[in-house]
Amino acid sequence: QVQLVESGGGSVQAGGSLRLSCAGSGITSRSYCLGWFRQAPGKEREGVAAMHSGGGSVTYADSVKGRFTISQDNAKNTLYLDMSSLKSEDTAMYYCAATAYRPAYAGSCKPYETRFVSWGQGTQVTVSS
C-alpha cells in the first residue's frame, strides 16, 4: 500500500520561501509519476507540478512557473517542492500524489488530478501579505 506523508507547510510572508517534503513508501511500480497539488478554500484542487520517477518530464502550472521547483531524492524516497517568491494566492492545502506511469501519457507526467491514485493528507501553506 502506497503511503505519502507531507511536511514543511507553515505560515510565511509574501515574498518568502518554503520547502515542502513528501515521504513515500510502498511504491512498487518501476515507472511512476509524482505530483504536487493544492486546494485553496472554496476552490477546486489544482495541479501545481509533476515529474517522472526517473527525473524527467517535469511540468508546472503556469501560475507557479519560475517560482516553484519539484525534485526528488530517490535514496530518501522523498519528493520536494521548493517554493519561492510566495504570494497570498499560493495559500492552500498542498498535497503530494503518485500514480503508475502509463504509455498513454506519451512520455509526460502532467499534474492532472484524475491520473493520480495515491494521495497524502496534505500540509497547509499560508502566505500573508
Short mmCIF file of N, CA and C in Angstrom, two decimals:
data_model
loop_
_atom_site.label_atom_id
_atom_site.label_comp_id
_atom_site.label_asym_id
_atom_site.label_seq_id
_atom_site.Cartn_x
_atom_site.Cartn_y
_atom_site.Cartn_z
N GLN A 1 0.84 -1.19 0.00
CA GLN A 1 0.00 0.00 0.00
C GLN A 1 0.88 1.24 0.00
N VAL A 2 0.57 2.15 -0.92
CA VAL A 2 1.35 3.38 -1.03
C VAL A 2 0.95 4.33 0.09
N GLN A 3 1.96 4.87 0.74
CA GLN A 3 1.73 5.89 1.76
C GLN A 3 2.56 7.11 1.44
N LEU A 4 1.92 8.27 1.51
CA LEU A 4 2.59 9.54 1.25
C LEU A 4 2.32 10.47 2.43
N VAL A 5 3.37 11.06 2.95
CA VAL A 5 3.24 11.94 4.11
C VAL A 5 3.94 13.27 3.82
N GLU A 6 3.15 14.33 3.77
CA GLU A 6 3.70 15.66 3.51
C GLU A 6 4.14 16.34 4.81
N SER A 7 5.10 17.24 4.66
CA SER A 7 5.54 18.07 5.77
C SER A 7 6.16 19.34 5.21
N GLY A 8 6.38 20.30 6.10
CA GLY A 8 7.08 21.52 5.69
C GLY A 8 6.19 22.73 5.50
N GLY A 9 4.88 22.53 5.61
CA GLY A 9 3.99 23.67 5.48
C GLY A 9 4.13 24.63 6.65
N GLY A 10 3.52 25.79 6.51
CA GLY A 10 3.58 26.77 7.58
C GLY A 10 3.11 28.12 7.10
N SER A 11 3.37 29.12 7.92
CA SER A 11 3.00 30.49 7.59
C SER A 11 4.23 31.28 7.19
N VAL A 12 4.10 32.05 6.16
CA VAL A 12 5.23 32.83 5.65
C VAL A 12 4.69 34.13 5.07
N GLN A 13 5.52 35.14 5.08
CA GLN A 13 5.12 36.41 4.49
C GLN A 13 5.31 36.37 2.98
N ALA A 14 4.54 37.20 2.30
CA ALA A 14 4.67 37.28 0.84
C ALA A 14 6.12 37.60 0.47
N GLY A 15 6.58 36.92 -0.56
CA GLY A 15 7.96 37.07 -0.98
C GLY A 15 8.90 36.06 -0.37
N GLY A 16 8.41 35.32 0.62
CA GLY A 16 9.23 34.35 1.30
C GLY A 16 9.29 33.02 0.59
N SER A 17 9.93 32.05 1.24
CA SER A 17 10.14 30.73 0.65
C SER A 17 9.77 29.62 1.63
N LEU A 18 9.43 28.49 1.09
CA LEU A 18 9.17 27.29 1.89
C LEU A 18 9.57 26.07 1.07
N ARG A 19 9.95 25.01 1.77
CA ARG A 19 10.20 23.73 1.11
C ARG A 19 9.25 22.70 1.69
N LEU A 20 8.45 22.12 0.83
CA LEU A 20 7.58 21.02 1.22
C LEU A 20 8.26 19.70 0.91
N SER A 21 8.02 18.73 1.77
CA SER A 21 8.57 17.39 1.57
C SER A 21 7.43 16.38 1.57
N CYS A 22 7.64 15.29 0.87
CA CYS A 22 6.66 14.21 0.81
C CYS A 22 7.41 12.89 0.89
N ALA A 23 7.30 12.23 2.03
CA ALA A 23 7.96 10.95 2.22
C ALA A 23 7.06 9.83 1.72
N GLY A 24 7.59 9.01 0.83
CA GLY A 24 6.79 7.96 0.24
C GLY A 24 7.26 6.58 0.62
N SER A 25 6.31 5.65 0.64
CA SER A 25 6.64 4.25 0.88
C SER A 25 5.62 3.37 0.18
N GLY A 26 6.02 2.13 -0.10
CA GLY A 26 5.08 1.18 -0.68
C GLY A 26 4.89 1.28 -2.17
N ILE A 27 5.66 2.14 -2.86
CA ILE A 27 5.52 2.25 -4.32
C ILE A 27 6.28 1.10 -4.95
N THR A 28 5.58 0.26 -5.69
CA THR A 28 6.20 -0.92 -6.30
C THR A 28 6.43 -0.76 -7.80
N SER A 29 5.78 0.21 -8.41
CA SER A 29 5.97 0.42 -9.85
C SER A 29 7.38 0.90 -10.12
N ARG A 30 7.94 0.43 -11.24
CA ARG A 30 9.28 0.89 -11.61
C ARG A 30 9.23 2.25 -12.28
N SER A 31 8.11 2.56 -12.83
CA SER A 31 7.94 3.82 -13.55
C SER A 31 6.66 4.47 -13.05
N TYR A 32 6.80 5.65 -12.49
CA TYR A 32 5.61 6.30 -11.95
C TYR A 32 5.75 7.82 -12.01
N CYS A 33 4.63 8.47 -11.87
CA CYS A 33 4.57 9.93 -11.86
C CYS A 33 4.35 10.40 -10.43
N LEU A 34 4.97 11.50 -10.10
CA LEU A 34 4.82 12.14 -8.80
C LEU A 34 4.34 13.57 -9.02
N GLY A 35 3.48 14.03 -8.16
CA GLY A 35 2.95 15.38 -8.36
C GLY A 35 2.62 16.09 -7.07
N TRP A 36 2.52 17.40 -7.21
CA TRP A 36 2.05 18.27 -6.14
C TRP A 36 0.77 18.97 -6.60
N PHE A 37 -0.18 19.02 -5.71
CA PHE A 37 -1.46 19.67 -5.97
C PHE A 37 -1.76 20.60 -4.81
N ARG A 38 -2.71 21.50 -5.01
CA ARG A 38 -3.12 22.37 -3.92
C ARG A 38 -4.61 22.68 -4.03
N GLN A 39 -5.17 22.99 -2.88
CA GLN A 39 -6.58 23.34 -2.83
C GLN A 39 -6.76 24.51 -1.88
N ALA A 40 -7.20 25.62 -2.42
CA ALA A 40 -7.48 26.81 -1.62
C ALA A 40 -8.93 26.75 -1.14
N PRO A 41 -9.23 27.43 -0.05
CA PRO A 41 -10.61 27.42 0.47
C PRO A 41 -11.61 27.87 -0.59
N GLY A 42 -12.65 27.07 -0.77
CA GLY A 42 -13.68 27.41 -1.72
C GLY A 42 -13.34 27.15 -3.17
N LYS A 43 -12.19 26.57 -3.42
CA LYS A 43 -11.77 26.31 -4.79
C LYS A 43 -11.50 24.82 -5.00
N GLU A 44 -11.49 24.42 -6.26
CA GLU A 44 -11.18 23.04 -6.59
C GLU A 44 -9.67 22.80 -6.50
N ARG A 45 -9.33 21.55 -6.29
CA ARG A 45 -7.92 21.18 -6.22
C ARG A 45 -7.29 21.35 -7.60
N GLU A 46 -6.09 21.90 -7.65
CA GLU A 46 -5.42 22.13 -8.92
C GLU A 46 -4.02 21.55 -8.91
N GLY A 47 -3.56 21.16 -10.07
CA GLY A 47 -2.21 20.63 -10.20
C GLY A 47 -1.19 21.74 -10.18
N VAL A 48 -0.10 21.52 -9.47
CA VAL A 48 0.96 22.51 -9.34
C VAL A 48 2.19 22.10 -10.15
N ALA A 49 2.62 20.86 -9.96
CA ALA A 49 3.81 20.38 -10.65
C ALA A 49 3.82 18.86 -10.66
N ALA A 50 4.52 18.30 -11.62
CA ALA A 50 4.63 16.84 -11.68
C ALA A 50 5.94 16.46 -12.35
N MET A 51 6.37 15.23 -12.07
CA MET A 51 7.60 14.73 -12.69
C MET A 51 7.57 13.21 -12.73
N HIS A 52 8.42 12.65 -13.59
CA HIS A 52 8.53 11.21 -13.67
C HIS A 52 9.55 10.73 -12.63
N SER A 53 9.37 9.52 -12.17
CA SER A 53 10.26 8.94 -11.16
C SER A 53 11.70 8.87 -11.62
N GLY A 54 11.90 8.86 -12.94
CA GLY A 54 13.25 8.84 -13.48
C GLY A 54 13.91 10.19 -13.49
N GLY A 55 13.17 11.21 -13.13
CA GLY A 55 13.74 12.55 -13.02
C GLY A 55 13.36 13.48 -14.15
N GLY A 56 12.75 12.96 -15.21
CA GLY A 56 12.40 13.81 -16.34
C GLY A 56 10.93 14.19 -16.33
N SER A 57 10.50 14.70 -17.47
CA SER A 57 9.09 15.05 -17.68
C SER A 57 8.57 15.98 -16.58
N VAL A 58 9.30 17.03 -16.30
CA VAL A 58 8.88 17.97 -15.27
C VAL A 58 7.94 19.00 -15.89
N THR A 59 6.77 19.18 -15.28
CA THR A 59 5.81 20.17 -15.77
C THR A 59 5.29 20.99 -14.60
N TYR A 60 4.94 22.24 -14.88
CA TYR A 60 4.45 23.16 -13.87
C TYR A 60 3.19 23.85 -14.36
N ALA A 61 2.34 24.20 -13.42
CA ALA A 61 1.23 25.08 -13.74
C ALA A 61 1.79 26.46 -14.07
N ASP A 62 1.13 27.16 -14.97
CA ASP A 62 1.61 28.48 -15.37
C ASP A 62 1.74 29.42 -14.17
N SER A 63 0.87 29.26 -13.19
CA SER A 63 0.84 30.17 -12.05
C SER A 63 2.07 30.04 -11.15
N VAL A 64 2.84 28.96 -11.29
CA VAL A 64 3.99 28.77 -10.40
C VAL A 64 5.31 28.67 -11.15
N LYS A 65 5.26 28.71 -12.47
CA LYS A 65 6.49 28.61 -13.26
C LYS A 65 7.47 29.69 -12.87
N GLY A 66 8.72 29.30 -12.70
CA GLY A 66 9.76 30.24 -12.33
C GLY A 66 9.84 30.51 -10.84
N ARG A 67 8.86 30.04 -10.07
CA ARG A 67 8.86 30.26 -8.61
C ARG A 67 8.95 28.96 -7.83
N PHE A 68 8.37 27.89 -8.37
CA PHE A 68 8.36 26.60 -7.69
C PHE A 68 9.25 25.62 -8.44
N THR A 69 9.87 24.71 -7.67
CA THR A 69 10.69 23.65 -8.27
C THR A 69 10.36 22.32 -7.63
N ILE A 70 10.01 21.35 -8.46
CA ILE A 70 9.76 19.99 -7.97
C ILE A 70 11.02 19.17 -8.16
N SER A 71 11.34 18.34 -7.17
CA SER A 71 12.52 17.49 -7.26
C SER A 71 12.32 16.27 -6.38
N GLN A 72 13.22 15.32 -6.49
CA GLN A 72 13.10 14.11 -5.67
C GLN A 72 14.47 13.63 -5.24
N ASP A 73 14.49 12.92 -4.14
CA ASP A 73 15.69 12.25 -3.65
C ASP A 73 15.33 10.78 -3.54
N ASN A 74 15.74 10.00 -4.55
CA ASN A 74 15.36 8.59 -4.58
C ASN A 74 15.92 7.83 -3.39
N ALA A 75 17.10 8.20 -2.94
CA ALA A 75 17.71 7.49 -1.80
C ALA A 75 16.87 7.66 -0.53
N LYS A 76 16.16 8.79 -0.45
CA LYS A 76 15.34 9.05 0.74
C LYS A 76 13.86 8.81 0.46
N ASN A 77 13.54 8.40 -0.77
CA ASN A 77 12.13 8.20 -1.14
C ASN A 77 11.30 9.45 -0.82
N THR A 78 11.85 10.60 -1.15
CA THR A 78 11.22 11.86 -0.79
C THR A 78 11.08 12.77 -2.00
N LEU A 79 9.91 13.35 -2.12
CA LEU A 79 9.60 14.34 -3.14
C LEU A 79 9.59 15.70 -2.49
N TYR A 80 10.09 16.69 -3.21
CA TYR A 80 10.15 18.05 -2.67
C TYR A 80 9.41 19.04 -3.57
N LEU A 81 8.99 20.13 -2.95
CA LEU A 81 8.50 21.27 -3.70
C LEU A 81 9.12 22.51 -3.06
N ASP A 82 10.06 23.10 -3.76
CA ASP A 82 10.67 24.34 -3.29
C ASP A 82 9.88 25.51 -3.84
N MET A 83 9.39 26.34 -2.94
CA MET A 83 8.54 27.46 -3.31
C MET A 83 9.22 28.76 -2.92
N SER A 84 9.32 29.68 -3.85
CA SER A 84 9.91 30.97 -3.57
C SER A 84 9.02 32.07 -4.12
N SER A 85 9.33 33.30 -3.74
CA SER A 85 8.52 34.45 -4.16
C SER A 85 7.04 34.17 -3.93
N LEU A 86 6.73 33.67 -2.77
CA LEU A 86 5.36 33.27 -2.46
C LEU A 86 4.42 34.46 -2.46
N LYS A 87 3.21 34.19 -2.92
CA LYS A 87 2.17 35.20 -2.99
C LYS A 87 0.98 34.76 -2.14
N SER A 88 0.14 35.70 -1.80
CA SER A 88 -1.03 35.35 -0.98
C SER A 88 -1.91 34.33 -1.68
N GLU A 89 -1.93 34.38 -2.99
CA GLU A 89 -2.76 33.42 -3.74
C GLU A 89 -2.17 32.01 -3.75
N ASP A 90 -1.00 31.83 -3.20
CA ASP A 90 -0.44 30.48 -3.05
C ASP A 90 -0.95 29.80 -1.79
N THR A 91 -1.69 30.53 -0.97
CA THR A 91 -2.25 29.96 0.25
C THR A 91 -3.19 28.82 -0.09
N ALA A 92 -2.93 27.65 0.46
CA ALA A 92 -3.72 26.46 0.15
C ALA A 92 -3.22 25.28 0.96
N MET A 93 -4.01 24.21 0.92
CA MET A 93 -3.53 22.93 1.42
C MET A 93 -2.80 22.27 0.25
N TYR A 94 -1.58 21.82 0.50
CA TYR A 94 -0.78 21.21 -0.55
C TYR A 94 -0.71 19.70 -0.34
N TYR A 95 -0.91 18.98 -1.43
CA TYR A 95 -0.92 17.52 -1.40
C TYR A 95 0.11 16.96 -2.37
N CYS A 96 0.76 15.88 -1.98
CA CYS A 96 1.56 15.16 -2.95
C CYS A 96 0.78 13.92 -3.37
N ALA A 97 1.10 13.42 -4.54
CA ALA A 97 0.37 12.30 -5.10
C ALA A 97 1.28 11.49 -6.00
N ALA A 98 0.88 10.23 -6.22
CA ALA A 98 1.67 9.34 -7.05
C ALA A 98 0.74 8.45 -7.86
N THR A 99 1.24 8.01 -9.00
CA THR A 99 0.48 7.10 -9.83
C THR A 99 1.44 6.35 -10.75
N ALA A 100 1.07 5.15 -11.12
CA ALA A 100 1.89 4.40 -12.06
C ALA A 100 1.89 5.08 -13.42
N TYR A 101 3.05 5.13 -14.05
CA TYR A 101 3.12 5.72 -15.39
C TYR A 101 2.45 4.78 -16.39
N ARG A 102 1.75 5.38 -17.33
CA ARG A 102 1.08 4.62 -18.39
C ARG A 102 1.56 5.11 -19.75
N PRO A 103 1.71 4.21 -20.71
CA PRO A 103 2.14 4.62 -22.05
C PRO A 103 1.25 5.71 -22.65
N ALA A 104 -0.02 5.71 -22.25
CA ALA A 104 -0.95 6.71 -22.78
C ALA A 104 -0.54 8.13 -22.40
N TYR A 105 0.33 8.26 -21.41
CA TYR A 105 0.78 9.59 -21.01
C TYR A 105 1.81 10.15 -21.99
N ALA A 106 2.21 9.34 -22.94
CA ALA A 106 3.07 9.79 -24.04
C ALA A 106 4.34 10.47 -23.54
N GLY A 107 4.93 9.90 -22.51
CA GLY A 107 6.19 10.42 -22.03
C GLY A 107 6.09 11.63 -21.13
N SER A 108 4.89 12.03 -20.78
CA SER A 108 4.72 13.24 -19.98
C SER A 108 3.93 12.97 -18.72
N CYS A 109 4.49 13.34 -17.60
CA CYS A 109 3.77 13.26 -16.32
C CYS A 109 3.21 14.64 -16.01
N LYS A 110 1.98 14.87 -16.35
CA LYS A 110 1.37 16.17 -16.09
C LYS A 110 0.51 16.11 -14.85
N PRO A 111 0.39 17.22 -14.13
CA PRO A 111 -0.38 17.23 -12.88
C PRO A 111 -1.89 17.27 -13.11
N TYR A 112 -2.39 16.21 -13.75
CA TYR A 112 -3.83 16.07 -13.95
C TYR A 112 -4.36 15.23 -12.80
N GLU A 113 -5.24 15.80 -12.01
CA GLU A 113 -5.71 15.16 -10.80
C GLU A 113 -6.27 13.77 -11.04
N THR A 114 -6.99 13.59 -12.12
CA THR A 114 -7.67 12.32 -12.37
C THR A 114 -6.69 11.18 -12.64
N ARG A 115 -5.44 11.50 -12.96
CA ARG A 115 -4.45 10.45 -13.23
C ARG A 115 -3.88 9.86 -11.95
N PHE A 116 -3.92 10.60 -10.87
CA PHE A 116 -3.22 10.21 -9.65
C PHE A 116 -4.13 9.44 -8.71
N VAL A 117 -3.62 8.33 -8.18
CA VAL A 117 -4.46 7.46 -7.37
C VAL A 117 -4.06 7.39 -5.91
N SER A 118 -2.82 7.75 -5.59
CA SER A 118 -2.37 7.71 -4.20
C SER A 118 -2.09 9.14 -3.74
N TRP A 119 -2.62 9.49 -2.57
CA TRP A 119 -2.57 10.86 -2.09
C TRP A 119 -2.13 10.92 -0.64
N GLY A 120 -1.42 11.99 -0.31
CA GLY A 120 -1.10 12.26 1.08
C GLY A 120 -2.24 13.02 1.74
N GLN A 121 -2.05 13.34 3.02
CA GLN A 121 -3.09 14.03 3.79
C GLN A 121 -3.03 15.54 3.64
N GLY A 122 -1.92 16.04 3.14
CA GLY A 122 -1.81 17.48 2.90
C GLY A 122 -1.05 18.22 3.98
N THR A 123 -0.50 19.35 3.60
CA THR A 123 0.17 20.25 4.53
C THR A 123 -0.23 21.67 4.17
N GLN A 124 -0.57 22.46 5.18
CA GLN A 124 -1.12 23.79 4.95
C GLN A 124 -0.01 24.82 4.73
N VAL A 125 -0.19 25.63 3.70
CA VAL A 125 0.71 26.76 3.44
C VAL A 125 -0.13 28.03 3.48
N THR A 126 0.28 28.97 4.31
CA THR A 126 -0.42 30.24 4.43
C THR A 126 0.56 31.37 4.16
N VAL A 127 0.23 32.19 3.19
CA VAL A 127 1.09 33.31 2.82
C VAL A 127 0.35 34.60 3.15
N SER A 128 0.96 35.40 4.00
CA SER A 128 0.33 36.66 4.41
C SER A 128 0.98 37.83 3.66
N SER A 129 0.16 38.76 3.29
CA SER A 129 0.67 39.91 2.53
C SER A 129 0.94 41.09 3.44
#
